[in-house]
Amino acid sequence: MGFKLISLFLLLPLLTFLILSTADQALASDKKLHESRRNRTGLTGSGRVKIAALKGRKQTSDCNLFQGRWVFDASYPFYDPSTCPFIDGEFDCLKFGRPDKQFLKYSWQPDSCTIPRFDGQGFLNKWRGKRVMFVGDSLSQNMWESLGCMIHASVPGTKTTFIKRTPVSSLIFQEYGVTIYLYRTPYLVDISKESVGRVLNLGTIEGGADVWKDMDILVFNSWHWWLHKGVELQGWDYIRNGSSLNRDMDRLDAFNKGITTWAQWVDQNVNISQTRVFFQGISPTHYMGKEWNEPRNSCNGQMQPLSGSTYPGGSLPAASIVSRVLSSMKTPVYLLDITTLSQLRKDAHPSTYGADGGTDCSHWCLPGLPDTWNQLLYAALSM
């Protein structure tokens, strides 16, 4: 393919991005910086893992990163939340009064290997001039803010540009030309306005998907919103399933169809010579203590993770759907299989210590568990 054709392929999604997100001058300048650097650098040498080996797998080499246990580690956490300017109140548990800090002192130890410790400056040097995007719901936001804080702690003096918008937010580490984006779209598939109202279309991905094509690393996530009930909470009035328009349907079936549509979009649109694709596995909740043999409890007041490597409540059906869909794809998508290790962390939620009030057993404190998710992402990119 000629240079002119490659340039055209890269420029079209960027122009679409500018229109969709109405980015300001700083973001436009960042686009030009990344584009020029992308023409000079590629995913080669030590910056690239054998992509074919990752298809449908949860591990690199002989190391299963996701089978292991939590151990006490006095060197944690990676950062002080009071010095990180990127944390939303709903995740800032210490700021909103959480009295215990033991939940910050656990590291994930795989059974068969050791995870490389996260090096924020090393990450910036390795991915200099590149773009990383988290695509999904508030769990993607949890992970995005975590990565920003982890990197910032390694290079606290570097200049950053932090822009929060809907649907696209960005954090730019200016000296390195590295931009970390968040694209909020809880279902991945489209919600469109039609004459009947808001329609969740299980078969289409059009709104903003062209933005995703231009990234060097994509980390997708979806699940929690598929369980929301009621038109206000779920954000749609009808579901379009093929030729059928329904008030509702089985949510697992809907999730399966939506993720299959996403998988088809990835297979048809992602250039794997440029883009590494990850799927952030299903993040669990801890509202029902019966799952870990404490039937009267929720995450509120929990101060320690569960011991061992298995969760009494068993696996999640949504996780099985994700694994099955990824294994059927022609594009190599790396599954960050964080479900079980996160199930063990009943202690790591904001519970009542968040800006939004109430009891939150869905999201995670920062610092906290999402830092481990990012350490595992770093390991998958490095090993």
mmCIF file of C-alpha atoms in Angstrom:
data_model
loop_
_atom_site.group_PDB
_atom_site.id
_atom_site.type_symbol
_atom_site.label_atom_id
_atom_site.label_comp_id
_atom_site.label_asym_id
_atom_site.label_seq_id
_atom_site.Cartn_x
_atom_site.Cartn_y
_atom_site.Cartn_z
ATOM 1 C CA MET A 1 0.000 0.000 0.000
ATOM 2 C CA GLY A 2 1.445 3.355 -0.959
ATOM 3 C CA PHE A 3 2.307 6.125 1.470
ATOM 4 C CA LYS A 4 -0.458 8.372 0.165
ATOM 5 C CA LEU A 5 -3.083 5.691 0.692
ATOM 6 C CA ILE A 6 -1.863 4.999 4.242
ATOM 7 C CA SER A 7 -1.947 8.715 5.054
ATOM 8 C CA LEU A 8 -5.485 8.982 3.694
ATOM 9 C CA PHE A 9 -6.540 5.949 5.786
ATOM 10 C CA LEU A 10 -5.157 7.601 8.906
ATOM 11 C CA LEU A 11 -6.469 11.110 8.277
ATOM 12 C CA LEU A 12 -10.136 10.244 7.659
ATOM 13 C CA PRO A 13 -10.807 8.854 11.178
ATOM 14 C CA LEU A 14 -8.969 11.816 12.677
ATOM 15 C CA LEU A 15 -11.182 14.293 10.855
ATOM 16 C CA THR A 16 -14.216 12.350 12.060
ATOM 17 C CA PHE A 17 -12.869 12.519 15.586
ATOM 18 C CA LEU A 18 -12.596 16.304 15.449
ATOM 19 C CA ILE A 19 -16.190 16.604 14.309
ATOM 20 C CA LEU A 20 -17.567 14.187 16.895
ATOM 21 C CA SER A 21 -15.808 15.445 19.992
ATOM 22 C CA THR A 22 -15.539 19.159 19.108
ATOM 23 C CA ALA A 23 -12.030 19.077 20.495
ATOM 24 C CA ASP A 24 -10.373 22.347 21.308
ATOM 25 C CA GLN A 25 -7.114 23.693 19.897
ATOM 26 C CA ALA A 26 -4.966 21.756 22.347
ATOM 27 C CA LEU A 27 -6.489 18.461 21.305
ATOM 28 C CA ALA A 28 -6.173 19.366 17.639
ATOM 29 C CA SER A 29 -2.482 20.114 18.130
ATOM 30 C CA ASP A 30 -2.090 16.797 19.893
ATOM 31 C CA LYS A 31 -3.637 15.046 16.892
ATOM 32 C CA LYS A 32 -1.014 16.516 14.568
ATOM 33 C CA LEU A 33 1.797 15.528 16.916
ATOM 34 C CA HIS A 34 0.606 11.915 17.100
ATOM 35 C CA GLU A 35 0.037 11.630 13.376
ATOM 36 C CA SER A 36 3.511 12.842 12.495
ATOM 37 C CA ARG A 37 5.100 10.505 15.027
ATOM 38 C CA ARG A 38 3.013 7.566 13.846
ATOM 39 C CA ASN A 39 4.405 7.985 10.346
ATOM 40 C CA ARG A 40 7.905 7.630 11.790
ATOM 41 C CA THR A 41 7.381 4.826 14.311
ATOM 42 C CA GLY A 42 5.569 1.493 14.382
ATOM 43 C CA LEU A 43 4.833 -1.433 16.670
ATOM 44 C CA THR A 44 8.098 -3.221 16.045
ATOM 45 C CA GLY A 45 10.916 -4.800 18.004
ATOM 46 C CA SER A 46 10.475 -4.947 21.770
ATOM 47 C CA GLY A 47 7.315 -2.847 21.505
ATOM 48 C CA ARG A 48 5.370 -5.684 19.949
ATOM 49 C CA VAL A 49 4.231 -9.041 21.260
ATOM 50 C CA LYS A 50 3.499 -11.844 18.784
ATOM 51 C CA ILE A 51 -0.125 -10.907 18.172
ATOM 52 C CA ALA A 52 -1.194 -14.254 16.702
ATOM 53 C CA ALA A 53 -0.236 -15.940 19.964
ATOM 54 C CA LEU A 54 -2.750 -13.831 21.910
ATOM 55 C CA LYS A 55 -5.926 -14.811 20.075
ATOM 56 C CA GLY A 56 -8.507 -16.107 22.524
ATOM 57 C CA ARG A 57 -5.890 -16.453 25.253
ATOM 58 C CA LYS A 58 -5.570 -15.073 28.760
ATOM 59 C CA GLN A 59 -1.822 -15.409 29.115
ATOM 60 C CA THR A 60 1.557 -14.637 27.615
ATOM 61 C CA SER A 61 4.137 -17.408 27.152
ATOM 62 C CA ASP A 62 3.686 -20.005 29.917
ATOM 63 C CA CYS A 63 2.490 -17.446 32.427
ATOM 64 C CA ASN A 64 -1.199 -17.241 33.255
ATOM 65 C CA LEU A 65 -1.383 -13.744 34.665
ATOM 66 C CA PHE A 66 -4.917 -14.229 35.963
ATOM 67 C CA GLN A 67 -4.587 -17.379 38.079
ATOM 68 C CA GLY A 68 -3.130 -16.627 41.494
ATOM 69 C CA ARG A 69 -3.822 -15.022 44.863
ATOM 70 C CA TRP A 70 -3.663 -11.712 46.720
ATOM 71 C CA VAL A 71 -0.690 -11.160 49.043
ATOM 72 C CA PHE A 72 0.132 -8.368 51.480
ATOM 73 C CA ASP A 73 2.644 -5.927 49.974
ATOM 74 C CA ALA A 74 3.924 -2.981 52.015
ATOM 75 C CA SER A 75 5.235 -1.260 48.853
ATOM 76 C CA TYR A 76 1.691 -0.511 47.688
ATOM 77 C CA PRO A 77 -0.118 1.636 46.629
ATOM 78 C CA PHE A 78 1.474 3.033 43.471
ATOM 79 C CA TYR A 79 0.461 6.638 44.229
ATOM 80 C CA ASP A 80 -0.968 9.028 46.779
ATOM 81 C CA PRO A 81 -4.497 10.016 45.708
ATOM 82 C CA SER A 82 -4.066 13.507 47.141
ATOM 83 C CA THR A 83 -1.360 14.210 44.552
ATOM 84 C CA CYS A 84 -3.247 12.831 41.543
ATOM 85 C CA PRO A 85 -5.471 15.428 39.826
ATOM 86 C CA PHE A 86 -7.432 12.946 37.711
ATOM 87 C CA ILE A 87 -9.564 11.044 40.267
ATOM 88 C CA ASP A 88 -13.329 11.566 40.329
ATOM 89 C CA GLY A 89 -15.005 11.803 43.713
ATOM 90 C CA GLU A 90 -16.904 8.554 43.265
ATOM 91 C CA PHE A 91 -13.571 6.661 43.322
ATOM 92 C CA ASP A 92 -11.657 8.789 45.859
ATOM 93 C CA CYS A 93 -12.423 6.720 48.963
ATOM 94 C CA LEU A 94 -9.789 8.203 51.270
ATOM 95 C CA LYS A 95 -10.879 11.753 50.492
ATOM 96 C CA PHE A 96 -14.443 10.874 51.439
ATOM 97 C CA GLY A 97 -13.587 9.354 54.771
ATOM 98 C CA ARG A 98 -12.662 5.704 54.415
ATOM 99 C CA PRO A 99 -10.828 5.084 57.712
ATOM 100 C CA ASP A 100 -8.976 1.842 56.907
ATOM 101 C CA LYS A 101 -6.014 1.648 54.514
ATOM 102 C CA GLN A 102 -5.202 -2.047 54.564
ATOM 103 C CA PHE A 103 -7.112 -2.534 51.292
ATOM 104 C CA LEU A 104 -4.344 -0.524 49.595
ATOM 105 C CA LYS A 105 -1.634 -2.995 50.629
ATOM 106 C CA TYR A 106 -2.327 -6.028 48.459
ATOM 107 C CA SER A 107 -0.638 -7.113 45.257
ATOM 108 C CA TRP A 108 -1.724 -9.802 42.840
ATOM 109 C CA GLN A 109 0.661 -12.773 42.632
ATOM 110 C CA PRO A 110 0.137 -15.227 39.735
ATOM 111 C CA ASP A 111 0.848 -18.864 40.546
ATOM 112 C CA SER A 112 3.309 -19.456 37.708
ATOM 113 C CA CYS A 113 5.279 -16.217 37.335
ATOM 114 C CA THR A 114 5.982 -12.721 38.647
ATOM 115 C CA ILE A 115 4.322 -9.647 37.188
ATOM 116 C CA PRO A 116 6.744 -6.882 36.188
ATOM 117 C CA ARG A 117 6.250 -3.855 38.434
ATOM 118 C CA PHE A 118 4.572 -0.980 36.652
ATOM 119 C CA ASP A 119 7.002 1.659 35.369
ATOM 120 C CA GLY A 120 5.126 4.790 34.297
ATOM 121 C CA GLN A 121 8.120 6.478 32.686
ATOM 122 C CA GLY A 122 8.995 3.245 30.918
ATOM 123 C CA PHE A 123 5.440 3.067 29.614
ATOM 124 C CA LEU A 124 5.678 6.617 28.264
ATOM 125 C CA ASN A 125 9.030 5.954 26.597
ATOM 126 C CA LYS A 126 7.866 2.711 25.011
ATOM 127 C CA TRP A 127 4.631 4.195 23.689
ATOM 128 C CA ARG A 128 6.000 7.633 22.880
ATOM 129 C CA GLY A 129 3.826 9.383 20.313
ATOM 130 C CA LYS A 130 1.052 6.795 20.655
ATOM 131 C CA ARG A 131 -2.641 6.834 21.527
ATOM 132 C CA VAL A 132 -4.367 4.618 24.066
ATOM 133 C CA MET A 133 -8.163 4.550 24.333
ATOM 134 C CA PHE A 134 -10.469 2.963 26.900
ATOM 135 C CA VAL A 135 -13.908 2.375 25.383
ATOM 136 C CA GLY A 136 -16.891 1.494 27.557
ATOM 137 C CA ASP A 137 -18.716 2.480 30.731
ATOM 138 C CA SER A 138 -17.709 3.809 34.165
ATOM 139 C CA LEU A 139 -15.515 0.749 34.760
ATOM 140 C CA SER A 140 -13.474 1.924 31.785
ATOM 141 C CA GLN A 141 -13.351 5.326 33.479
ATOM 142 C CA ASN A 142 -12.164 3.641 36.684
ATOM 143 C CA MET A 143 -9.287 2.025 34.764
ATOM 144 C CA TRP A 144 -8.519 5.169 32.720
ATOM 145 C CA GLU A 145 -8.161 7.370 35.794
ATOM 146 C CA SER A 146 -6.072 4.696 37.498
ATOM 147 C CA LEU A 147 -3.600 4.527 34.603
ATOM 148 C CA GLY A 148 -3.340 8.306 34.538
ATOM 149 C CA CYS A 149 -2.485 8.389 38.256
ATOM 150 C CA MET A 150 0.026 5.529 37.970
ATOM 151 C CA ILE A 151 1.897 7.271 35.168
ATOM 152 C CA HIS A 152 1.672 10.687 36.824
ATOM 153 C CA ALA A 153 3.291 9.284 39.993
ATOM 154 C CA SER A 154 6.317 8.204 37.928
ATOM 155 C CA VAL A 155 6.742 11.584 36.201
ATOM 156 C CA PRO A 156 5.088 14.092 38.560
ATOM 157 C CA GLY A 157 6.827 17.070 36.982
ATOM 158 C CA THR A 158 5.795 16.428 33.379
ATOM 159 C CA LYS A 159 3.213 18.730 31.793
ATOM 160 C CA THR A 160 -0.231 17.292 31.136
ATOM 161 C CA THR A 161 -3.407 18.389 29.412
ATOM 162 C CA PHE A 162 -6.561 16.958 30.974
ATOM 163 C CA ILE A 163 -9.861 17.375 29.116
ATOM 164 C CA LYS A 164 -13.143 15.863 30.337
ATOM 165 C CA ARG A 165 -15.936 15.805 27.790
ATOM 166 C CA THR A 166 -18.765 13.595 26.569
ATOM 167 C CA PRO A 167 -18.233 11.175 24.958
ATOM 168 C CA VAL A 168 -14.444 11.683 24.637
ATOM 169 C CA SER A 169 -12.076 12.696 27.437
ATOM 170 C CA SER A 170 -8.299 12.831 27.159
ATOM 171 C CA LEU A 171 -5.123 12.987 29.217
ATOM 172 C CA ILE A 172 -2.006 14.065 27.318
ATOM 173 C CA PHE A 173 1.529 13.636 28.673
ATOM 174 C CA GLN A 174 2.965 16.428 26.570
ATOM 175 C CA GLU A 175 6.690 15.708 26.738
ATOM 176 C CA TYR A 176 6.154 12.162 25.482
ATOM 177 C CA GLY A 177 3.287 12.759 23.061
ATOM 178 C CA VAL A 178 1.280 9.995 24.747
ATOM 179 C CA THR A 179 -2.481 10.494 24.950
ATOM 180 C CA ILE A 180 -4.818 8.312 26.999
ATOM 181 C CA TYR A 181 -8.462 8.651 25.969
ATOM 182 C CA LEU A 182 -11.748 7.606 27.486
ATOM 183 C CA TYR A 183 -14.686 7.055 25.113
ATOM 184 C CA ARG A 184 -17.917 6.607 27.086
ATOM 185 C CA THR A 185 -20.352 4.198 25.424
ATOM 186 C CA PRO A 186 -21.776 1.710 27.926
ATOM 187 C CA TYR A 187 -23.277 -0.740 25.437
ATOM 188 C CA LEU A 188 -20.659 -0.407 22.640
ATOM 189 C CA VAL A 189 -23.540 -0.833 20.157
ATOM 190 C CA ASP A 190 -25.713 2.144 19.174
ATOM 191 C CA ILE A 191 -28.557 3.898 20.924
ATOM 192 C CA SER A 192 -30.425 5.985 18.355
ATOM 193 C CA LYS A 193 -33.382 8.366 18.512
ATOM 194 C CA GLU A 194 -36.318 7.104 16.450
ATOM 195 C CA SER A 195 -40.002 7.978 16.244
ATOM 196 C CA VAL A 196 -40.808 5.477 19.018
ATOM 197 C CA GLY A 197 -38.091 6.862 21.316
ATOM 198 C CA ARG A 198 -34.570 5.760 22.176
ATOM 199 C CA VAL A 199 -33.661 2.442 20.556
ATOM 200 C CA LEU A 200 -30.799 0.169 21.597
ATOM 201 C CA ASN A 201 -29.768 -1.409 18.301
ATOM 202 C CA LEU A 202 -28.014 -4.738 18.892
ATOM 203 C CA GLY A 203 -26.848 -4.936 15.290
ATOM 204 C CA THR A 204 -25.098 -1.614 14.628
ATOM 205 C CA ILE A 205 -21.988 0.273 15.718
ATOM 206 C CA GLU A 206 -21.860 3.623 13.972
ATOM 207 C CA GLY A 207 -21.874 6.405 16.552
ATOM 208 C CA GLY A 208 -18.230 7.280 17.096
ATOM 209 C CA ALA A 209 -16.732 3.963 16.029
ATOM 210 C CA ASP A 210 -14.543 5.662 13.427
ATOM 211 C CA VAL A 211 -12.745 7.343 16.339
ATOM 212 C CA TRP A 212 -11.612 3.969 17.667
ATOM 213 C CA LYS A 213 -9.869 2.950 14.439
ATOM 214 C CA ASP A 214 -7.052 5.459 14.840
ATOM 215 C CA MET A 215 -5.724 4.220 18.181
ATOM 216 C CA ASP A 216 -2.557 2.244 18.899
ATOM 217 C CA ILE A 217 -4.009 0.470 21.942
ATOM 218 C CA LEU A 218 -7.741 -0.143 22.435
ATOM 219 C CA VAL A 219 -9.203 -1.472 25.687
ATOM 220 C CA PHE A 220 -12.925 -2.260 25.399
ATOM 221 C CA ASN A 221 -15.385 -2.938 28.199
ATOM 222 C CA SER A 222 -19.127 -3.522 28.517
ATOM 223 C CA TRP A 223 -21.523 -5.319 30.828
ATOM 224 C CA HIS A 224 -22.894 -3.407 33.833
ATOM 225 C CA TRP A 225 -25.412 -1.325 31.890
ATOM 226 C CA TRP A 226 -26.910 -4.440 30.318
ATOM 227 C CA LEU A 227 -28.374 -5.219 33.743
ATOM 228 C CA HIS A 228 -29.946 -1.791 34.344
ATOM 229 C CA LYS A 229 -33.742 -1.805 34.516
ATOM 230 C CA GLY A 230 -36.135 1.098 33.923
ATOM 231 C CA VAL A 231 -36.038 3.646 31.110
ATOM 232 C CA GLU A 232 -34.110 6.206 33.153
ATOM 233 C CA LEU A 233 -31.382 3.835 34.330
ATOM 234 C CA GLN A 234 -30.977 1.860 31.115
ATOM 235 C CA GLY A 235 -31.062 4.874 28.785
ATOM 236 C CA TRP A 236 -33.280 3.305 26.097
ATOM 237 C CA ASP A 237 -36.983 2.649 25.468
ATOM 238 C CA TYR A 238 -36.840 -0.253 22.974
ATOM 239 C CA ILE A 239 -34.382 -2.898 21.805
ATOM 240 C CA ARG A 240 -33.970 -3.572 18.096
ATOM 241 C CA ASN A 241 -33.018 -7.206 17.592
ATOM 242 C CA GLY A 242 -32.754 -7.842 13.871
ATOM 243 C CA SER A 243 -36.152 -6.960 12.403
ATOM 244 C CA SER A 244 -37.850 -7.060 15.815
ATOM 245 C CA LEU A 245 -38.489 -4.026 18.005
ATOM 246 C CA ASN A 246 -39.064 -5.082 21.622
ATOM 247 C CA ARG A 247 -39.785 -3.374 24.908
ATOM 248 C CA ASP A 248 -37.264 -5.729 26.532
ATOM 249 C CA MET A 249 -35.610 -9.124 26.178
ATOM 250 C CA ASP A 250 -33.348 -11.487 28.098
ATOM 251 C CA ARG A 251 -30.385 -9.316 29.028
ATOM 252 C CA LEU A 252 -27.737 -12.032 28.670
ATOM 253 C CA ASP A 253 -29.050 -12.803 25.196
ATOM 254 C CA ALA A 254 -28.989 -9.103 24.354
ATOM 255 C CA PHE A 255 -25.418 -8.790 25.667
ATOM 256 C CA ASN A 256 -24.346 -11.775 23.578
ATOM 257 C CA LYS A 257 -25.810 -10.229 20.419
ATOM 258 C CA GLY A 258 -24.312 -6.815 21.184
ATOM 259 C CA ILE A 259 -20.822 -8.179 21.861
ATOM 260 C CA THR A 260 -21.040 -10.297 18.708
ATOM 261 C CA THR A 261 -21.793 -7.134 16.729
ATOM 262 C CA TRP A 262 -18.776 -5.467 18.363
ATOM 263 C CA ALA A 263 -16.603 -8.465 17.452
ATOM 264 C CA GLN A 264 -17.721 -8.266 13.821
ATOM 265 C CA TRP A 265 -16.910 -4.552 13.796
ATOM 266 C CA VAL A 266 -13.400 -5.237 15.119
ATOM 267 C CA ASP A 267 -12.805 -7.983 12.559
ATOM 268 C CA GLN A 268 -13.887 -5.709 9.725
ATOM 269 C CA ASN A 269 -12.320 -2.417 10.798
ATOM 270 C CA VAL A 270 -9.249 -2.775 13.012
ATOM 271 C CA ASN A 271 -5.834 -2.744 11.357
ATOM 272 C CA ILE A 272 -3.823 -5.126 13.549
ATOM 273 C CA SER A 273 -0.533 -3.933 12.073
ATOM 274 C CA GLN A 274 -1.204 -0.644 13.881
ATOM 275 C CA THR A 275 -3.594 -1.399 16.742
ATOM 276 C CA ARG A 276 -3.409 -3.730 19.743
ATOM 277 C CA VAL A 277 -6.879 -4.714 21.003
ATOM 278 C CA PHE A 278 -7.803 -5.750 24.542
ATOM 279 C CA PHE A 279 -11.111 -6.579 26.187
ATOM 280 C CA GLN A 280 -11.360 -5.621 29.848
ATOM 281 C CA GLY A 281 -13.012 -8.654 31.396
ATOM 282 C CA ILE A 282 -16.231 -8.567 33.389
ATOM 283 C CA SER A 283 -15.900 -6.579 36.612
ATOM 284 C CA PRO A 284 -17.969 -8.121 39.447
ATOM 285 C CA THR A 285 -20.134 -6.512 42.116
ATOM 286 C CA HIS A 286 -20.337 -7.398 45.815
ATOM 287 C CA TYR A 287 -23.862 -6.570 46.919
ATOM 288 C CA MET A 288 -24.821 -10.128 47.988
ATOM 289 C CA GLY A 289 -22.694 -11.578 50.753
ATOM 290 C CA LYS A 290 -24.096 -15.045 50.175
ATOM 291 C CA GLU A 291 -21.686 -15.261 47.247
ATOM 292 C CA TRP A 292 -18.753 -15.390 49.699
ATOM 293 C CA ASN A 293 -20.635 -17.115 52.540
ATOM 294 C CA GLU A 294 -21.593 -13.944 54.472
ATOM 295 C CA PRO A 295 -25.304 -13.770 53.552
ATOM 296 C CA ARG A 296 -26.117 -10.712 55.684
ATOM 297 C CA ASN A 297 -23.292 -8.554 54.342
ATOM 298 C CA SER A 298 -22.385 -6.503 51.281
ATOM 299 C CA CYS A 299 -19.072 -4.839 50.432
ATOM 300 C CA ASN A 300 -19.727 -2.273 53.179
ATOM 301 C CA GLY A 301 -17.220 -2.691 56.011
ATOM 302 C CA GLN A 302 -15.125 -5.307 54.202
ATOM 303 C CA MET A 303 -11.413 -4.814 54.943
ATOM 304 C CA GLN A 304 -9.631 -7.856 53.469
ATOM 305 C CA PRO A 305 -9.729 -9.840 50.230
ATOM 306 C CA LEU A 306 -10.810 -13.446 50.177
ATOM 307 C CA SER A 307 -7.973 -15.935 50.571
ATOM 308 C CA GLY A 308 -7.129 -18.524 47.960
ATOM 309 C CA SER A 309 -7.682 -18.396 44.226
ATOM 310 C CA THR A 310 -11.335 -19.351 43.767
ATOM 311 C CA TYR A 311 -14.531 -17.426 44.438
ATOM 312 C CA PRO A 312 -17.277 -19.265 46.351
ATOM 313 C CA GLY A 313 -19.983 -17.677 44.186
ATOM 314 C CA GLY A 314 -18.538 -19.187 41.032
ATOM 315 C CA SER A 315 -18.097 -17.726 37.569
ATOM 316 C CA LEU A 316 -20.231 -15.086 35.838
ATOM 317 C CA PRO A 317 -22.297 -16.024 32.745
ATOM 318 C CA ALA A 318 -21.306 -12.749 31.031
ATOM 319 C CA ALA A 319 -17.635 -13.714 31.336
ATOM 320 C CA SER A 320 -18.337 -16.968 29.498
ATOM 321 C CA ILE A 321 -20.051 -15.026 26.706
ATOM 322 C CA VAL A 322 -17.050 -12.717 26.315
ATOM 323 C CA SER A 323 -14.606 -15.628 26.236
ATOM 324 C CA ARG A 324 -16.672 -17.483 23.648
ATOM 325 C CA VAL A 325 -17.078 -14.445 21.380
ATOM 326 C CA LEU A 326 -13.372 -13.550 21.526
ATOM 327 C CA SER A 327 -12.332 -17.102 20.673
ATOM 328 C CA SER A 328 -14.476 -16.975 17.513
ATOM 329 C CA MET A 329 -12.870 -13.792 16.170
ATOM 330 C CA LYS A 330 -10.270 -13.657 13.421
ATOM 331 C CA THR A 331 -8.707 -10.561 15.001
ATOM 332 C CA PRO A 332 -6.405 -11.316 17.954
ATOM 333 C CA VAL A 333 -8.028 -9.700 20.976
ATOM 334 C CA TYR A 334 -6.315 -10.136 24.326
ATOM 335 C CA LEU A 335 -8.695 -10.860 27.192
ATOM 336 C CA LEU A 336 -7.723 -9.081 30.402
ATOM 337 C CA ASP A 337 -9.474 -11.759 32.418
ATOM 338 C CA ILE A 338 -9.829 -9.785 35.632
ATOM 339 C CA THR A 339 -13.107 -11.352 36.796
ATOM 340 C CA THR A 340 -11.946 -13.918 39.363
ATOM 341 C CA LEU A 341 -9.147 -11.824 40.858
ATOM 342 C CA SER A 342 -11.634 -8.961 41.210
ATOM 343 C CA GLN A 343 -14.275 -11.218 42.764
ATOM 344 C CA LEU A 344 -11.776 -11.912 45.539
ATOM 345 C CA ARG A 345 -11.573 -8.165 46.346
ATOM 346 C CA LYS A 346 -14.826 -7.653 48.248
ATOM 347 C CA ASP A 347 -12.883 -5.062 50.282
ATOM 348 C CA ALA A 348 -11.905 -2.777 47.394
ATOM 349 C CA HIS A 349 -15.186 -0.957 46.601
ATOM 350 C CA PRO A 350 -16.042 2.598 47.669
ATOM 351 C CA SER A 351 -19.022 1.270 49.644
ATOM 352 C CA THR A 352 -20.246 4.399 51.488
ATOM 353 C CA TYR A 353 -17.039 6.399 50.944
ATOM 354 C CA GLY A 354 -17.709 8.157 47.651
ATOM 355 C CA ALA A 355 -18.931 11.532 46.488
ATOM 356 C CA ASP A 356 -22.228 10.133 45.204
ATOM 357 C CA GLY A 357 -23.470 8.796 48.538
ATOM 358 C CA GLY A 358 -25.224 5.480 49.003
ATOM 359 C CA THR A 359 -23.461 2.126 48.975
ATOM 360 C CA ASP A 360 -21.347 1.503 45.882
ATOM 361 C CA CYS A 361 -20.283 -2.129 45.502
ATOM 362 C CA SER A 362 -19.847 -1.822 41.723
ATOM 363 C CA HIS A 363 -16.967 0.604 41.242
ATOM 364 C CA TRP A 364 -13.529 0.486 42.878
ATOM 365 C CA CYS A 365 -11.500 2.811 45.078
ATOM 366 C CA LEU A 366 -8.492 4.642 43.673
ATOM 367 C CA PRO A 367 -5.806 3.783 44.530
ATOM 368 C CA GLY A 368 -6.990 0.213 44.451
ATOM 369 C CA LEU A 369 -7.953 -2.713 42.301
ATOM 370 C CA PRO A 370 -7.934 -0.964 38.875
ATOM 371 C CA ASP A 371 -4.222 -0.298 39.454
ATOM 372 C CA THR A 372 -3.749 -4.070 39.295
ATOM 373 C CA TRP A 373 -5.790 -4.221 36.089
ATOM 374 C CA ASN A 374 -3.378 -1.690 34.586
ATOM 375 C CA GLN A 375 -0.377 -3.572 35.899
ATOM 376 C CA LEU A 376 -1.685 -6.658 34.116
ATOM 377 C CA LEU A 377 -2.228 -4.596 30.948
ATOM 378 C CA TYR A 378 1.355 -3.383 31.278
ATOM 379 C CA ALA A 379 2.542 -6.983 31.727
ATOM 380 C CA ALA A 380 0.613 -8.156 28.659
ATOM 381 C CA LEU A 381 2.218 -5.352 26.612
ATOM 382 C CA SER A 382 5.689 -6.048 27.999
ATOM 383 C CA MET A 383 6.119 -9.810 28.359
#
